[in-house]
Amino acid sequence: MTSGALKATLVVDKSFVIAEVDKRIYGSFIEHLGRAVYGGIYEPGHPTAGALGFRDDVKSLVKELNVPIIRYPGGNFVSGYNWEDGVGPVEQRPRRLELAWRTVEPNEVGTNEFMNWAREAGSEVMMAVNLGTRGVDAARNLLEYCNHPGGTYWSDLRRSHGVEQAHKIKTWCLGNEMDGPWQIGQKTAVEYGRLAYETGKAMRLVDPDIELVSCGSSSSAMPTFPEWEAVTLDHTYDVADYVSLHQYYGNRDNDSANFLARSMDLEHFIKTVTATCDYIKAKKRSKKTMYLSFDEWNVWYHSNESDTKIDPWTIGPPQLEDHYNFEDALLVGSMLITFLRHADRVKMACLAQLVNVIAPIMTEAGGAAWKQTIFYPYLHASKYGRGVSLQPIVNSPKYDAQDYTDVPYLDSAIVHNEEQGELTIFAVNRHLEEGLHLKADIRGFEGYTLLEHIVLKHDDLKAVNTPAEQRVQPVQAAGTVCKDGYVDTLLSKASWNVIRLKKSAGL
């Protein structure tokens, strides 16, 4: 190793358990927005489209990511959505003005079509109900339509639509970003809390086995945060299982060192919401722990700076199509690392979104589907980050950024999959100019040897992928050594690293 390199150490031990990783933290999100549905997952006439019009090339990329759960159908869209418009014979479905994004919704894809697509993609669905323009009645009817086996009006209507077996959707969102002034049917905390409680109560009478997500603040920057969480949870605590968090980050100032430190803000956000949940738990003398559903998160700012104007009242226009660069992938990696370090409370998370709209997967109309830079850390975490999250003891040099102090250059999470006999070290080197010499103490994992060291790196932080060229993609790192219970490696400057170790056979 280079003797002059900055040095960092971490200690990993089986006893430093945070929690079992809920696979649903690798979830995603598809909203009826832009080209996420129309021109994204669904494009009749495309060379790869199946009989129902869904693109098989896109579905293959989703399956590669192994996405366990997908939030649907919104997002802001859901607050003006009449779910009945999206069921029954397609030719009889109405076209509607979609007010959240000022487009036309043709309703060619609705509940049953999406549920069928999700099953084929290997994903469960987190269904959202409209608590903007609608409420208790529409929510309980949708649940009956989806989950009741038969013999009632709504369940038999589903069966008449060709879906004999109930969808059995387990997880349901009680509205979306209801404190946002942009939201159709925006509500005060008390208004939302009362409505969400009564809606959840009715839904549980229909199906006691569902999980419910109470709507949190639209972001930690909202003036309502965290009072919104405290007031709404005071109403919904007994009926909900999770509270939602939403957060996006950008680099509008082109300050990369500050941008890569944004996950420290994410850390603070999670801790604040956790503390608020525990305050309500104590106030109610409850035995139940409220968990977190981080059901919108990503980097999002490139498309906000675009001068492209979208004509209103069109179908599937190209909205919010961020073209992600290499440094965006690094922050996405750090955000995933942060979720893993909080696996005891963060049980679900949805990268927003999955296709075309601020997404890891992009498509060309009639053409290729391709991987953005952020595809890769998401892929690696979903593939190798399943097991038990362990708390690493980290000693790293630090730096100060514009908005943050004492930012460790090394950002790391550890996952142990005992069943597979694998140990994975996820690490981001935030240093923009220098490699970081890492020495990891894994003596508690006797007999583990190096399987591979995957690295995502590029000399240009602004490098992007295109349909014609994958400029940013993972490679195998050289020089990593595992010997005498230590992993010794040099983490390249500004890099995402996945160090995989495997227990030797017979041990």
XYZ file of C-alpha atoms in Angstrom:
507
model
C 0.000 0.000 0.000
C 1.071 3.597 -0.557
C 2.798 4.690 2.628
C 1.783 8.338 2.208
C -1.941 7.655 1.768
C -4.473 8.748 4.343
C -5.287 5.889 6.686
C -8.570 4.620 8.083
C -9.459 1.579 10.143
C -12.621 -0.277 10.988
C -13.399 -3.123 13.324
C -16.128 -5.634 12.536
C -17.485 -8.150 15.022
C -20.455 -10.529 14.961
C -21.678 -9.201 18.285
C -22.019 -5.600 17.003
C -25.535 -6.296 15.707
C -27.787 -3.419 14.656
C -30.655 -5.463 13.236
C -31.703 -7.842 10.508
C -31.864 -5.934 7.225
C -35.422 -5.776 5.929
C -35.066 -6.457 2.215
C -37.678 -3.776 1.546
C -35.113 -1.021 2.121
C -34.149 -1.786 -1.493
C -37.588 -0.841 -2.763
C -38.454 1.673 -5.451
C -41.314 3.797 -6.732
C -43.343 4.160 -9.909
C -45.748 7.075 -10.169
C -48.017 8.070 -13.015
C -45.608 10.902 -13.795
C -43.671 11.732 -16.933
C -42.408 8.627 -18.766
C -42.312 6.350 -15.728
C -45.349 4.365 -16.887
C -46.176 5.500 -20.425
C -42.935 5.205 -22.388
C -41.151 3.591 -19.429
C -42.421 0.252 -18.196
C -45.282 0.351 -20.728
C -44.801 0.936 -24.441
C -47.077 -1.052 -26.763
C -45.414 -1.497 -30.120
C -41.887 -1.556 -28.713
C -39.847 -4.488 -30.108
C -39.632 -6.036 -26.626
C -43.229 -5.329 -25.571
C -45.288 -8.310 -24.471
C -48.945 -8.939 -25.164
C -50.014 -6.432 -22.508
C -47.697 -3.695 -23.780
C -45.007 -3.836 -21.082
C -41.362 -3.674 -22.151
C -39.456 -6.873 -21.403
C -36.078 -5.106 -21.607
C -37.103 -2.739 -18.803
C -38.535 -5.607 -16.790
C -35.234 -7.469 -17.108
C -33.308 -4.529 -15.646
C -35.797 -4.264 -12.772
C -35.348 -7.982 -12.104
C -31.572 -7.517 -12.167
C -31.944 -4.966 -9.359
C -34.068 -7.500 -7.425
C -36.503 -4.809 -6.260
C -38.540 -6.295 -3.385
C -41.319 -3.681 -3.216
C -42.541 -0.834 -5.438
C -44.649 2.083 -4.256
C -47.576 2.895 -6.569
C -49.356 4.938 -8.059
C -47.953 8.054 -6.368
C -46.732 10.453 -5.184
C -48.553 13.692 -5.864
C -50.557 11.876 -8.532
C -52.454 9.810 -5.972
C -54.010 12.849 -4.283
C -56.248 13.428 -7.308
C -56.607 9.837 -8.510
C -59.885 7.955 -8.747
C -58.777 4.335 -8.630
C -61.999 3.178 -10.303
C -60.826 4.891 -13.508
C -58.016 2.341 -13.815
C -59.965 -0.918 -13.650
C -62.302 -2.715 -16.030
C -62.187 -2.809 -19.842
C -59.423 -0.482 -21.019
C -61.457 0.862 -23.918
C -64.118 2.058 -21.471
C -61.767 3.897 -19.123
C -61.964 7.691 -19.026
C -59.180 10.093 -19.887
C -58.679 12.591 -17.084
C -56.858 15.855 -16.549
C -54.056 14.942 -14.152
C -53.622 18.064 -12.011
C -50.490 17.226 -10.010
C -48.248 17.216 -13.101
C -50.685 18.862 -15.567
C -50.830 15.974 -18.016
C -53.571 13.742 -19.421
C -53.972 10.370 -17.727
C -55.313 7.803 -20.245
C -55.760 5.080 -17.581
C -54.442 2.400 -19.918
C -52.420 1.119 -16.966
C -54.263 0.701 -13.690
C -54.304 -1.451 -10.593
C -54.596 -4.901 -12.184
C -52.134 -4.201 -15.003
C -49.557 -2.865 -12.571
C -50.025 -5.732 -10.129
C -49.481 -8.201 -12.967
C -46.337 -6.356 -14.102
C -44.953 -6.205 -10.557
C -45.420 -9.936 -10.071
C -43.562 -10.626 -13.297
C -40.798 -8.262 -12.152
C -40.542 -10.135 -8.830
C -41.791 -7.260 -6.677
C -44.473 -6.700 -4.088
C -46.497 -3.475 -4.237
C -46.845 -0.714 -1.652
C -50.217 0.750 -2.618
C -51.080 4.366 -1.819
C -54.614 5.619 -1.207
C -55.960 9.067 -2.049
C -56.407 11.194 1.075
C -56.332 14.447 -0.889
C -59.636 14.597 -2.787
C -61.020 11.378 -1.271
C -60.918 9.459 1.988
C -62.295 6.576 4.025
C -64.841 5.231 1.557
C -62.624 5.102 -1.529
C -59.746 3.583 0.465
C -61.797 0.785 2.012
C -63.397 0.006 -1.355
C -60.013 -0.207 -3.083
C -58.751 -2.528 -0.352
C -61.833 -4.729 -0.719
C -61.350 -4.785 -4.483
C -57.712 -5.816 -4.135
C -57.636 -8.109 -1.108
C -61.040 -9.662 -0.440
C -61.359 -13.138 -1.987
C -64.901 -12.779 -3.329
C -68.618 -12.738 -2.586
C -68.919 -8.946 -2.167
C -69.547 -6.110 -4.582
C -65.980 -4.846 -4.970
C -64.242 -8.223 -4.841
C -66.667 -9.662 -7.368
C -66.105 -6.626 -9.568
C -62.396 -7.513 -9.591
C -63.250 -11.078 -10.545
C -65.467 -9.805 -13.354
C -62.408 -7.924 -14.603
C -60.598 -11.220 -15.068
C -58.665 -11.294 -11.777
C -59.990 -14.298 -9.893
C -57.433 -14.373 -7.084
C -57.107 -11.488 -4.636
C -53.929 -9.407 -4.942
C -53.292 -9.621 -1.179
C -51.407 -6.320 -1.031
C -49.841 -6.087 2.414
C -48.478 -2.531 2.642
C -50.572 0.628 2.181
C -49.654 4.328 2.317
C -52.201 6.660 3.884
C -51.814 9.525 1.414
C -48.757 11.419 0.234
C -46.966 14.596 1.433
C -50.165 16.011 2.868
C -48.396 19.027 4.442
C -47.163 20.240 1.039
C -48.867 23.342 -0.411
C -48.418 21.748 -3.857
C -50.565 18.791 -2.767
C -54.144 18.532 -3.982
C -56.177 18.477 -0.770
C -53.352 19.747 1.479
C -54.244 19.358 5.146
C -53.183 20.578 8.534
C -51.587 18.047 10.841
C -54.787 17.605 12.827
C -56.932 17.297 9.689
C -54.632 14.678 8.243
C -54.170 12.829 11.531
C -57.899 12.432 12.061
C -58.577 11.387 8.453
C -55.649 8.964 8.341
C -56.681 7.361 11.619
C -60.295 6.861 10.529
C -59.184 5.590 7.104
C -56.715 3.167 8.635
C -59.295 1.963 11.144
C -61.781 1.173 8.375
C -59.121 -0.516 6.250
C -58.078 -2.769 9.107
C -61.704 -3.831 9.517
C -61.622 -4.992 5.888
C -58.225 -6.707 6.219
C -56.609 -6.897 9.683
C -53.339 -8.245 8.245
C -52.285 -5.144 6.287
C -49.494 -2.750 7.237
C -50.143 1.005 7.171
C -47.773 3.914 6.605
C -48.669 7.255 8.196
C -47.677 10.272 6.127
C -44.710 12.214 7.517
C -43.443 15.652 6.520
C -42.654 16.182 2.843
C -38.991 16.704 3.800
C -36.880 17.737 6.761
C -36.747 21.266 5.281
C -40.497 21.759 5.670
C -41.512 24.424 8.229
C -43.944 21.828 9.589
C -41.104 19.401 10.468
C -40.967 17.709 12.991
C -44.112 19.082 14.631
C -46.127 17.445 11.839
C -44.809 14.016 12.838
C -45.612 14.613 16.506
C -49.165 15.835 15.890
C -50.131 13.311 13.204
C -48.636 10.345 15.055
C -50.564 11.381 18.138
C -53.621 10.420 16.051
C -52.286 7.558 13.919
C -49.875 5.801 16.289
C -52.280 3.015 17.245
C -53.340 2.224 13.677
C -50.099 2.745 11.709
C -46.966 0.598 11.584
C -44.635 3.074 9.866
C -44.185 6.783 9.327
C -42.909 7.981 5.955
C -39.829 10.106 5.248
C -38.984 11.827 1.946
C -35.653 13.447 1.083
C -33.809 14.522 -2.058
C -30.378 16.142 -2.378
C -28.681 18.183 -5.068
C -25.412 19.917 -5.921
C -26.643 23.214 -7.328
C -23.583 25.068 -5.995
C -21.212 22.576 -7.637
C -19.555 21.993 -4.261
C -18.747 18.299 -4.488
C -17.178 17.978 -1.027
C -20.315 19.459 0.545
C -22.584 17.393 -1.708
C -20.952 14.099 -0.682
C -21.475 15.048 2.973
C -25.274 15.306 2.527
C -25.747 11.842 4.005
C -24.890 13.428 7.367
C -28.092 15.437 7.000
C -29.896 12.179 6.209
C -28.481 10.698 9.414
C -29.808 13.632 11.428
C -33.206 13.383 9.726
C -33.561 9.704 10.638
C -32.523 10.317 14.240
C -34.975 13.207 14.610
C -37.931 11.231 13.268
C -36.956 8.243 15.416
C -36.840 10.463 18.514
C -40.233 11.957 17.642
C -41.755 8.491 17.249
C -40.323 7.436 20.583
C -41.694 10.589 22.239
C -45.209 9.673 21.085
C -44.608 6.084 22.193
C -43.713 7.335 25.675
C -46.610 9.802 25.716
C -49.075 6.997 24.916
C -47.384 4.485 27.248
C -47.341 2.218 24.212
C -45.438 -1.023 23.838
C -45.379 -0.669 20.038
C -42.328 0.673 18.213
C -43.014 2.857 15.180
C -40.772 2.036 12.241
C -39.629 4.236 9.374
C -40.529 3.943 5.703
C -38.171 6.139 3.692
C -40.472 5.859 0.720
C -38.958 8.658 -1.398
C -35.245 9.339 -1.637
C -32.654 10.122 -4.284
C -30.505 12.796 -5.852
C -32.773 15.232 -7.687
C -31.779 18.596 -9.091
C -30.549 18.271 -12.680
C -34.015 18.365 -14.247
C -35.065 21.224 -11.959
C -32.384 23.357 -13.580
C -33.432 22.499 -17.103
C -34.956 25.173 -19.321
C -37.068 22.568 -21.101
C -40.740 23.495 -21.011
C -43.357 20.765 -21.114
C -46.606 21.459 -22.937
C -49.505 20.771 -20.564
C -52.167 18.167 -21.124
C -50.094 15.617 -23.017
C -49.613 11.919 -22.252
C -46.305 10.766 -20.800
C -44.150 13.851 -21.481
C -40.436 13.711 -20.488
C -40.653 15.155 -16.968
C -37.975 15.132 -14.241
C -35.475 13.140 -16.288
C -32.259 13.694 -14.374
C -29.157 12.457 -16.174
C -27.038 11.285 -13.283
C -23.296 11.711 -13.068
C -20.622 9.816 -11.171
C -20.726 11.895 -7.979
C -24.495 11.319 -7.807
C -23.780 7.587 -7.620
C -21.404 8.173 -4.704
C -24.063 10.000 -2.702
C -26.661 7.345 -3.519
C -24.175 4.812 -2.150
C -23.750 6.816 1.059
C -27.523 7.110 1.458
C -27.839 3.321 1.185
C -25.047 2.956 3.737
C -26.970 5.263 6.078
C -30.119 3.148 5.785
C -28.109 0.031 6.616
C -26.665 1.664 9.717
C -30.238 2.388 10.841
C -31.655 -1.036 9.969
C -33.185 -1.244 13.441
C -35.709 1.485 12.521
C -35.620 1.973 8.738
C -37.534 -1.045 7.464
C -38.599 0.185 4.036
C -37.105 2.631 1.546
C -38.066 3.442 -2.028
C -35.561 4.923 -4.448
C -37.624 7.488 -6.337
C -38.197 6.588 -9.007
C -37.476 3.417 -10.974
C -37.742 4.249 -14.685
C -37.081 7.552 -16.546
C -38.287 9.888 -13.769
C -35.245 10.601 -11.515
C -34.396 6.962 -12.084
C -31.595 4.379 -12.349
C -33.157 2.987 -15.555
C -33.730 5.117 -18.665
C -35.422 4.282 -21.958
C -35.558 5.577 -25.498
C -38.920 5.537 -27.242
C -38.811 2.497 -29.501
C -35.164 1.982 -28.571
C -32.826 0.892 -25.819
C -33.150 0.709 -22.060
C -29.946 1.614 -20.230
C -28.341 1.982 -16.811
C -27.616 5.323 -15.211
C -24.651 5.746 -12.837
C -26.854 5.346 -9.751
C -27.974 1.909 -10.964
C -24.776 0.333 -9.674
C -24.673 1.167 -5.939
C -28.389 0.340 -5.815
C -27.694 -3.004 -7.526
C -24.787 -3.873 -5.236
C -26.649 -3.017 -2.028
C -29.748 -4.950 -3.106
C -27.678 -7.939 -4.178
C -25.127 -8.141 -1.370
C -26.725 -6.153 1.476
C -29.094 -8.835 2.760
C -28.492 -10.322 6.168
C -27.658 -8.690 9.495
C -26.400 -5.109 9.644
C -23.371 -4.783 11.902
C -22.089 -1.594 13.502
C -18.509 -0.936 12.335
C -16.135 0.837 14.680
C -14.591 3.401 12.324
C -11.525 5.556 12.720
C -11.228 7.890 9.739
C -9.628 11.223 8.911
C -12.232 13.967 8.548
C -12.861 17.212 6.732
C -15.046 20.277 7.079
C -17.462 21.281 4.326
C -19.611 24.347 3.850
C -22.592 22.931 5.744
C -20.980 20.138 7.760
C -18.066 19.667 10.135
C -16.086 16.543 10.980
C -17.156 14.658 7.881
C -15.374 11.264 7.841
C -13.760 10.471 4.521
C -14.716 6.848 5.086
C -18.439 6.129 5.031
C -19.129 2.468 5.694
C -21.713 -0.195 6.522
C -21.301 -3.924 7.126
C -23.712 -6.761 6.334
C -23.238 -10.354 7.490
C -25.216 -13.097 5.782
C -24.524 -16.067 8.011
C -26.694 -18.425 5.972
C -24.628 -17.732 2.859
C -21.383 -17.471 4.822
C -20.706 -13.991 3.419
C -19.520 -10.719 4.889
C -19.795 -7.518 2.852
C -18.100 -4.192 3.532
C -19.733 -1.243 1.765
C -17.486 1.801 1.709
C -17.408 5.249 0.111
C -14.201 7.254 0.048
C -15.366 10.872 0.049
C -11.892 12.272 -0.551
C -11.849 13.935 -3.967
C -8.071 13.966 -4.401
C -6.533 11.051 -2.486
C -6.915 7.340 -1.986
C -7.682 6.041 1.494
C -5.680 3.165 2.948
C -8.203 0.989 4.778
C -7.329 -1.712 7.263
C -10.367 -3.673 8.431
C -10.163 -5.945 11.487
C -12.357 -8.997 10.791
C -10.688 -11.386 13.244
C -14.130 -12.259 14.599
C -14.839 -13.946 11.260
C -12.361 -16.780 11.291
C -11.905 -18.560 7.989
C -13.297 -15.772 5.820
C -11.334 -15.037 2.677
C -11.558 -12.379 0.000
C -14.132 -13.126 -2.698
C -13.927 -9.880 -4.656
C -13.524 -6.121 -4.347
C -15.904 -4.236 -6.643
C -15.183 -0.559 -7.186
C -17.057 2.222 -8.975
C -14.666 5.047 -9.819
C -14.024 7.657 -12.482
C -11.594 10.548 -12.875
C -14.449 12.844 -13.887
C -17.042 13.436 -11.158
C -19.435 14.728 -13.814
C -19.162 11.674 -16.090
C -22.544 10.311 -17.207
C -23.774 7.185 -18.941
C -25.640 7.271 -22.234
C -27.446 4.667 -24.351
C -24.324 4.478 -26.501
C -21.677 4.390 -23.772
C -21.481 3.167 -20.185
C -18.701 5.498 -19.056
C -19.331 4.752 -15.382
C -19.561 1.085 -14.477
C -18.021 -1.164 -11.818
C -14.691 -2.942 -12.170
C -12.674 -5.332 -10.043
C -10.162 -3.598 -7.784
C -6.601 -4.881 -7.636
C -4.321 -5.185 -4.637
C -6.842 -5.959 -1.890
C -5.531 -8.542 0.567
C -7.218 -10.546 3.338
C -4.641 -12.094 5.704
C -4.462 -13.006 9.389
C -7.913 -11.584 10.096
C -7.347 -8.226 8.399
C -8.480 -6.766 5.093
C -5.911 -4.383 3.659
C -6.788 -2.216 0.668
C -6.520 1.188 -0.946
C -9.876 2.804 -1.607
C -9.515 4.939 -4.718
C -10.262 8.630 -4.431
C -13.978 9.401 -4.720
C -15.086 5.786 -5.002
C -17.868 3.345 -4.116
C -16.503 0.014 -2.886
C -18.019 -3.402 -2.198
C -15.593 -5.777 -0.487
C -17.029 -9.281 -0.345
C -15.644 -12.029 1.892
C -16.653 -15.677 1.953
C -16.357 -18.289 4.668
C -14.150 -21.162 3.583
C -15.931 -24.468 3.026
C -15.950 -26.774 6.047
C -15.438 -24.009 8.623
